PDB file of C-alpha atoms and ligand atoms in Angstrom:
ATOM      1  CA  MET M 162     -19.739   4.706  -2.109  1.00  0.00           C
ATOM      2  CA  HIS M 163     -17.234   6.936  -4.480  1.00  0.00           C
ATOM      3  CA  PRO M 164     -13.756   4.837  -4.274  1.00  0.00           C
ATOM      4  CA  LEU M 165     -11.973   7.687  -3.216  1.00  0.00           C
ATOM      5  CA  TYR M 166     -14.463   8.804   0.181  1.00  0.00           C
ATOM      6  CA  SER M 167     -11.777   6.264   2.028  1.00  0.00           C
ATOM      7  CA  GLU M 168      -9.089   8.460   1.514  1.00  0.00           C
ATOM      8  CA  LEU M 169     -11.244  11.475   2.166  1.00  0.00           C
ATOM      9  CA  ILE M 170     -12.079  10.253   5.058  1.00  0.00           C
ATOM     10  CA  GLU M 171      -8.916   9.054   6.255  1.00  0.00           C
ATOM     11  CA  GLN M 172      -6.957  13.364   5.259  1.00  0.00           C
ATOM     12  CA  SER M 173      -9.700  14.626   6.836  1.00  0.00           C
ATOM     13  CA  ILE M 174      -8.892  12.801  10.470  1.00  0.00           C
ATOM     14  CA  LYS M 175      -4.890  13.819   9.488  1.00  0.00           C
ATOM     15  CA  ALA M 176      -6.062  17.488   8.858  1.00  0.00           C
ATOM     16  CA  LYS M 177      -7.149  17.652  12.869  1.00  0.00           C
ATOM     17  CA  LYS M 178      -3.184  17.366  13.643  1.00  0.00           C
ATOM     18  CA  HIS M 179      -2.711  20.953  12.894  1.00  0.00           C
ATOM     19  CA  SER M 180      -5.719  22.327  14.716  1.00  0.00           C
ATOM     20  CA  TYR M 181      -5.020  25.717  16.273  1.00  0.00           C
ATOM     21  CA  SER M 182      -7.680  24.934  18.954  1.00  0.00           C
ATOM     22  CA  PRO M 183      -6.426  26.382  22.016  1.00  0.00           C
ATOM     23  CA  TYR M 184      -9.442  27.706  23.466  1.00  0.00           C
ATOM     24  CA  SER M 185     -11.914  25.367  22.859  1.00  0.00           C
ATOM     25  CA  LYS M 186      -9.652  22.622  22.567  1.00  0.00           C
ATOM     26  CA  PHE M 187     -11.952  20.758  20.379  1.00  0.00           C
ATOM     27  CA  SER M 188     -10.013  19.445  17.180  1.00  0.00           C
ATOM     28  CA  VAL M 189     -12.082  19.397  13.372  1.00  0.00           C
ATOM     29  CA  GLY M 190     -10.607  18.455  10.802  1.00  0.00           C
ATOM     30  CA  ALA M 191     -12.074  18.306   7.366  1.00  0.00           C
ATOM     31  CA  ALA M 192     -11.088  17.162   3.434  1.00  0.00           C
ATOM     32  CA  LEU M 193     -12.884  18.072   0.372  1.00  0.00           C
ATOM     33  CA  LEU M 194     -13.117  16.240  -2.785  1.00  0.00           C
ATOM     34  CA  THR M 195     -13.185  18.367  -5.761  1.00  0.00           C
ATOM     35  CA  SER M 196     -14.840  17.472  -9.310  1.00  0.00           C
ATOM     36  CA  THR M 197     -11.494  16.499 -10.244  1.00  0.00           C
ATOM     37  CA  ASN M 198     -10.892  14.706  -7.707  1.00  0.00           C
ATOM     38  CA  LYS M 199      -7.995  16.687  -5.886  1.00  0.00           C
ATOM     39  CA  ILE M 200      -8.762  17.180  -2.534  1.00  0.00           C
ATOM     40  CA  TYR M 201      -8.219  19.811   0.093  1.00  0.00           C
ATOM     41  CA  THR M 202      -7.782  19.798   3.502  1.00  0.00           C
ATOM     42  CA  GLY M 203      -8.570  22.015   6.115  1.00  0.00           C
ATOM     43  CA  THR M 204      -8.408  22.775  10.189  1.00  0.00           C
ATOM     44  CA  ASN M 205     -10.349  25.264  12.827  1.00  0.00           C
ATOM     45  CA  VAL M 206      -8.239  27.944  13.578  1.00  0.00           C
ATOM     46  CA  GLU M 207      -8.978  29.831  16.940  1.00  0.00           C
ATOM     47  CA  SER M 208      -8.216  33.188  18.038  1.00  0.00           C
ATOM     48  CA  ALA M 209      -8.225  34.828  21.279  1.00  0.00           C
ATOM     49  CA  SER M 210     -10.989  36.970  19.801  1.00  0.00           C
ATOM     50  CA  TYR M 211     -13.570  34.195  20.098  1.00  0.00           C
ATOM     51  CA  SER M 212     -15.748  35.088  17.541  1.00  0.00           C
ATOM     52  CA  LEU M 213     -13.162  35.693  14.908  1.00  0.00           C
ATOM     53  CA  SER M 214     -12.029  31.485  14.847  1.00  0.00           C
ATOM     54  CA  ILE M 215     -12.847  30.025  11.655  1.00  0.00           C
ATOM     55  CA  CYS M 216     -14.105  26.430  10.808  1.00  0.00           C
ATOM     56  CA  ALA M 217     -12.513  23.580   9.669  1.00  0.00           C
ATOM     57  CA  GLU M 218     -14.836  23.138   6.830  1.00  0.00           C
ATOM     58  CA  ARG M 219     -14.935  27.190   5.566  1.00  0.00           C
ATOM     59  CA  VAL M 220     -10.940  26.523   6.027  1.00  0.00           C
ATOM     60  CA  ALA M 221     -10.895  23.525   3.511  1.00  0.00           C
ATOM     61  CA  PHE M 222     -13.548  25.632   0.843  1.00  0.00           C
ATOM     62  CA  THR M 223     -11.372  28.918   0.838  1.00  0.00           C
ATOM     63  CA  LYS M 224      -8.033  27.176   0.330  1.00  0.00           C
ATOM     64  CA  ALA M 225      -9.262  25.081  -2.408  1.00  0.00           C
ATOM     65  CA  VAL M 226     -11.361  28.309  -4.187  1.00  0.00           C
ATOM     66  CA  SER M 227      -8.645  30.300  -3.903  1.00  0.00           C
ATOM     67  CA  GLU M 228      -6.953  27.686  -6.039  1.00  0.00           C
ATOM     68  CA  GLY M 229      -9.177  28.322  -8.926  1.00  0.00           C
ATOM     69  CA  GLU M 230     -12.005  25.245  -7.194  1.00  0.00           C
ATOM     70  CA  LYS M 231     -15.744  25.827  -7.848  1.00  0.00           C
ATOM     71  CA  LYS M 232     -16.983  22.304  -7.965  1.00  0.00           C
ATOM     72  CA  PHE M 233     -16.964  20.064  -5.116  1.00  0.00           C
ATOM     73  CA  LYS M 234     -18.632  16.246  -4.799  1.00  0.00           C
ATOM     74  CA  ALA M 235     -18.041  15.646  -0.896  1.00  0.00           C
ATOM     75  CA  ILE M 236     -16.431  16.859   2.274  1.00  0.00           C
ATOM     76  CA  ALA M 237     -15.504  14.745   4.764  1.00  0.00           C
ATOM     77  CA  ILE M 238     -15.673  16.090   8.295  1.00  0.00           C
ATOM     78  CA  SER M 239     -13.925  14.788  11.632  1.00  0.00           C
ATOM     79  CA  ALA M 240     -13.589  15.809  15.195  1.00  0.00           C
ATOM     80  CA  SER M 241     -11.883  14.952  18.437  1.00  0.00           C
ATOM     81  CA  ILE M 242     -14.852  13.421  20.236  1.00  0.00           C
ATOM     82  CA  LYS M 243     -15.630  10.012  19.776  1.00  0.00           C
ATOM     83  CA  ASP M 244     -19.365  10.522  17.899  1.00  0.00           C
ATOM     84  CA  TYR M 245     -20.246  12.137  14.846  1.00  0.00           C
ATOM     85  CA  ILE M 246     -19.783  15.323  13.552  1.00  0.00           C
ATOM     86  CA  TYR M 247     -22.097  17.432  12.150  1.00  0.00           C
ATOM     87  CA  PRO M 248     -20.670  21.066  10.096  1.00  0.00           C
ATOM     88  CA  CYS M 249     -22.016  24.207  12.049  1.00  0.00           C
ATOM     89  CA  GLY M 250     -25.129  25.889  10.897  1.00  0.00           C
ATOM     90  CA  ALA M 251     -22.568  28.891   9.283  1.00  0.00           C
ATOM     91  CA  CYS M 252     -20.646  26.095   7.424  1.00  0.00           C
ATOM     92  CA  ARG M 253     -23.749  24.633   6.150  1.00  0.00           C
ATOM     93  CA  GLN M 254     -24.829  27.982   4.705  1.00  0.00           C
ATOM     94  CA  PHE M 255     -21.318  28.623   3.663  1.00  0.00           C
ATOM     95  CA  MET M 256     -20.660  25.247   1.524  1.00  0.00           C
ATOM     96  CA  TYR M 257     -24.260  25.621   0.242  1.00  0.00           C
ATOM     97  CA  GLU M 258     -22.958  28.598  -2.214  1.00  0.00           C
ATOM     98  CA  PHE M 259     -21.019  26.176  -4.042  1.00  0.00           C
ATOM     99  CA  GLY M 260     -23.608  23.066  -4.469  1.00  0.00           C
ATOM    100  CA  LYS M 261     -26.492  21.558  -2.825  1.00  0.00           C
ATOM    101  CA  ASP M 262     -25.371  17.913  -3.461  1.00  0.00           C
ATOM    102  CA  LEU M 263     -22.265  17.855  -1.851  1.00  0.00           C
ATOM    103  CA  ASP M 264     -21.998  14.953   0.040  1.00  0.00           C
ATOM    104  CA  VAL M 265     -21.410  15.225   3.259  1.00  0.00           C
ATOM    105  CA  ILE M 266     -19.148  12.691   5.254  1.00  0.00           C
ATOM    106  CA  ILE M 267     -19.954  13.276   9.236  1.00  0.00           C
ATOM    107  CA  ILE M 268     -17.325  10.650  10.953  1.00  0.00           C
ATOM    108  CA  LYS M 269     -17.644   9.080  14.029  1.00  0.00           C
ATOM    109  CA  SER M 270     -14.221   6.819  12.833  1.00  0.00           C
ATOM    110  CA  LYS M 271     -12.600   5.128  10.011  1.00  0.00           C
ATOM    111  CA  LYS M 272     -15.243   2.698   9.948  1.00  0.00           C
ATOM    112  CA  ASP M 273     -18.252   4.566  11.435  1.00  0.00           C
ATOM    113  CA  PHE M 274     -19.503   7.777   8.955  1.00  0.00           C
ATOM    114  CA  LEU M 275     -22.955   8.855   7.804  1.00  0.00           C
ATOM    115  CA  ILE M 276     -22.996  10.374   4.033  1.00  0.00           C
ATOM    116  CA  ILE M 277     -26.140  13.041   3.830  1.00  0.00           C
ATOM    117  CA  LYS M 278     -26.729  15.602   1.210  1.00  0.00           C
ATOM    118  CA  LEU M 279     -26.130  19.287   1.922  1.00  0.00           C
ATOM    119  CA  ALA M 280     -29.390  20.362   0.986  1.00  0.00           C
ATOM    120  CA  ASP M 281     -31.329  17.958   3.753  1.00  0.00           C
ATOM    121  CA  LEU M 282     -28.466  18.972   6.105  1.00  0.00           C
ATOM    122  CA  LEU M 283     -29.942  22.831   4.999  1.00  0.00           C
ATOM    123  CA  PRO M 284     -33.766  22.293   4.042  1.00  0.00           C
ATOM    124  CA  GLY M 285     -35.290  25.724   2.846  1.00  0.00           C
ATOM    125  CA  ALA M 286     -31.734  27.198   2.119  1.00  0.00           C
ATOM    126  CA  PHE M 287     -31.244  31.175   1.322  1.00  0.00           C
ATOM    127  CA  ASP M 288     -29.459  30.893  -1.660  1.00  0.00           C
ATOM    128  CA  LYS M 289     -28.344  32.996  -5.287  1.00  0.00           C
ATOM    129  CA  ARG M 290     -31.747  32.183  -6.343  1.00  0.00           C
ATOM    130  CA  SER M 291     -33.175  33.711  -3.570  1.00  0.00           C
ATOM    131  CA  LEU M 292     -31.316  36.943  -4.743  1.00  0.00           C
ATOM    132  CA  LYS M 293     -32.989  36.344  -8.713  1.00  0.00           C
ATOM    133  CA  LEU M 294     -30.133  37.291 -10.410  1.00  0.00           C
TER     134      LEU M 294
HETATM  135  N1  LIG H 387     -16.004  24.005  14.757  1.00  0.00           N
HETATM  136  C1  LIG H 387     -15.315  23.206  13.138  1.00  0.00           C
HETATM  137  O1  LIG H 387     -14.053  23.533  13.060  1.00  0.00           O
HETATM  138  N2  LIG H 387     -16.275  23.037  12.733  1.00  0.00           N
HETATM  139  C2  LIG H 387     -17.488  23.071  12.511  1.00  0.00           C
HETATM  140  O2  LIG H 387     -18.248  22.124  12.188  1.00  0.00           O
HETATM  141  C3  LIG H 387     -18.094  23.038  14.307  1.00  0.00           C
HETATM  142  C4  LIG H 387     -17.274  23.850  15.104  1.00  0.00           C
HETATM  143  C5  LIG H 387     -14.765  24.619  15.344  1.00  0.00           C
HETATM  144  C6  LIG H 387     -15.388  25.993  15.872  1.00  0.00           C
HETATM  145  C7  LIG H 387     -14.151  25.884  16.956  1.00  0.00           C
HETATM  146  O3  LIG H 387     -12.977  26.201  16.750  1.00  0.00           O
HETATM  147  C8  LIG H 387     -14.314  24.590  17.790  1.00  0.00           C
HETATM  148  O4  LIG H 387     -15.048  23.648  16.476  1.00  0.00           O
HETATM  149  C9  LIG H 387     -15.501  24.555  19.056  1.00  0.00           C
HETATM  150  O5  LIG H 387     -16.586  24.882  18.654  1.00  0.00           O
END
């Protein structure tokens, strides 16, 4: 395991603190590690117009990409439940844009987590090659 993954897990758990989730009351935290070893965090942000809510993973990615980052090693995801939190389908597709080799760290607790390649979470993905660009 990469030496920074424990730090990434801790930051994901901490990121939940700022979750804005008055409707679902379900807090999610994400911490994204870039290829240059920088960490960007994110949390879910909900809206009274429910469908406008955005997941923690996409917040972390948009923060990083808007700062010029495009290459990533891993994302750690945690939630306010005592079980593993798998990324939703929309986030799997969104993250795939930046690489199928991303390590997705699915956290149950600080010491109990799974590391799964994004390609294994989204087999047969639609991506830029599908557009033949
Ligand atoms: N949520 C995430 O932030 N990430 C996921 O991968 C799954 C769901 C959020 C969206 C919503 O604010 C709440 O969890 C309940 O669905």
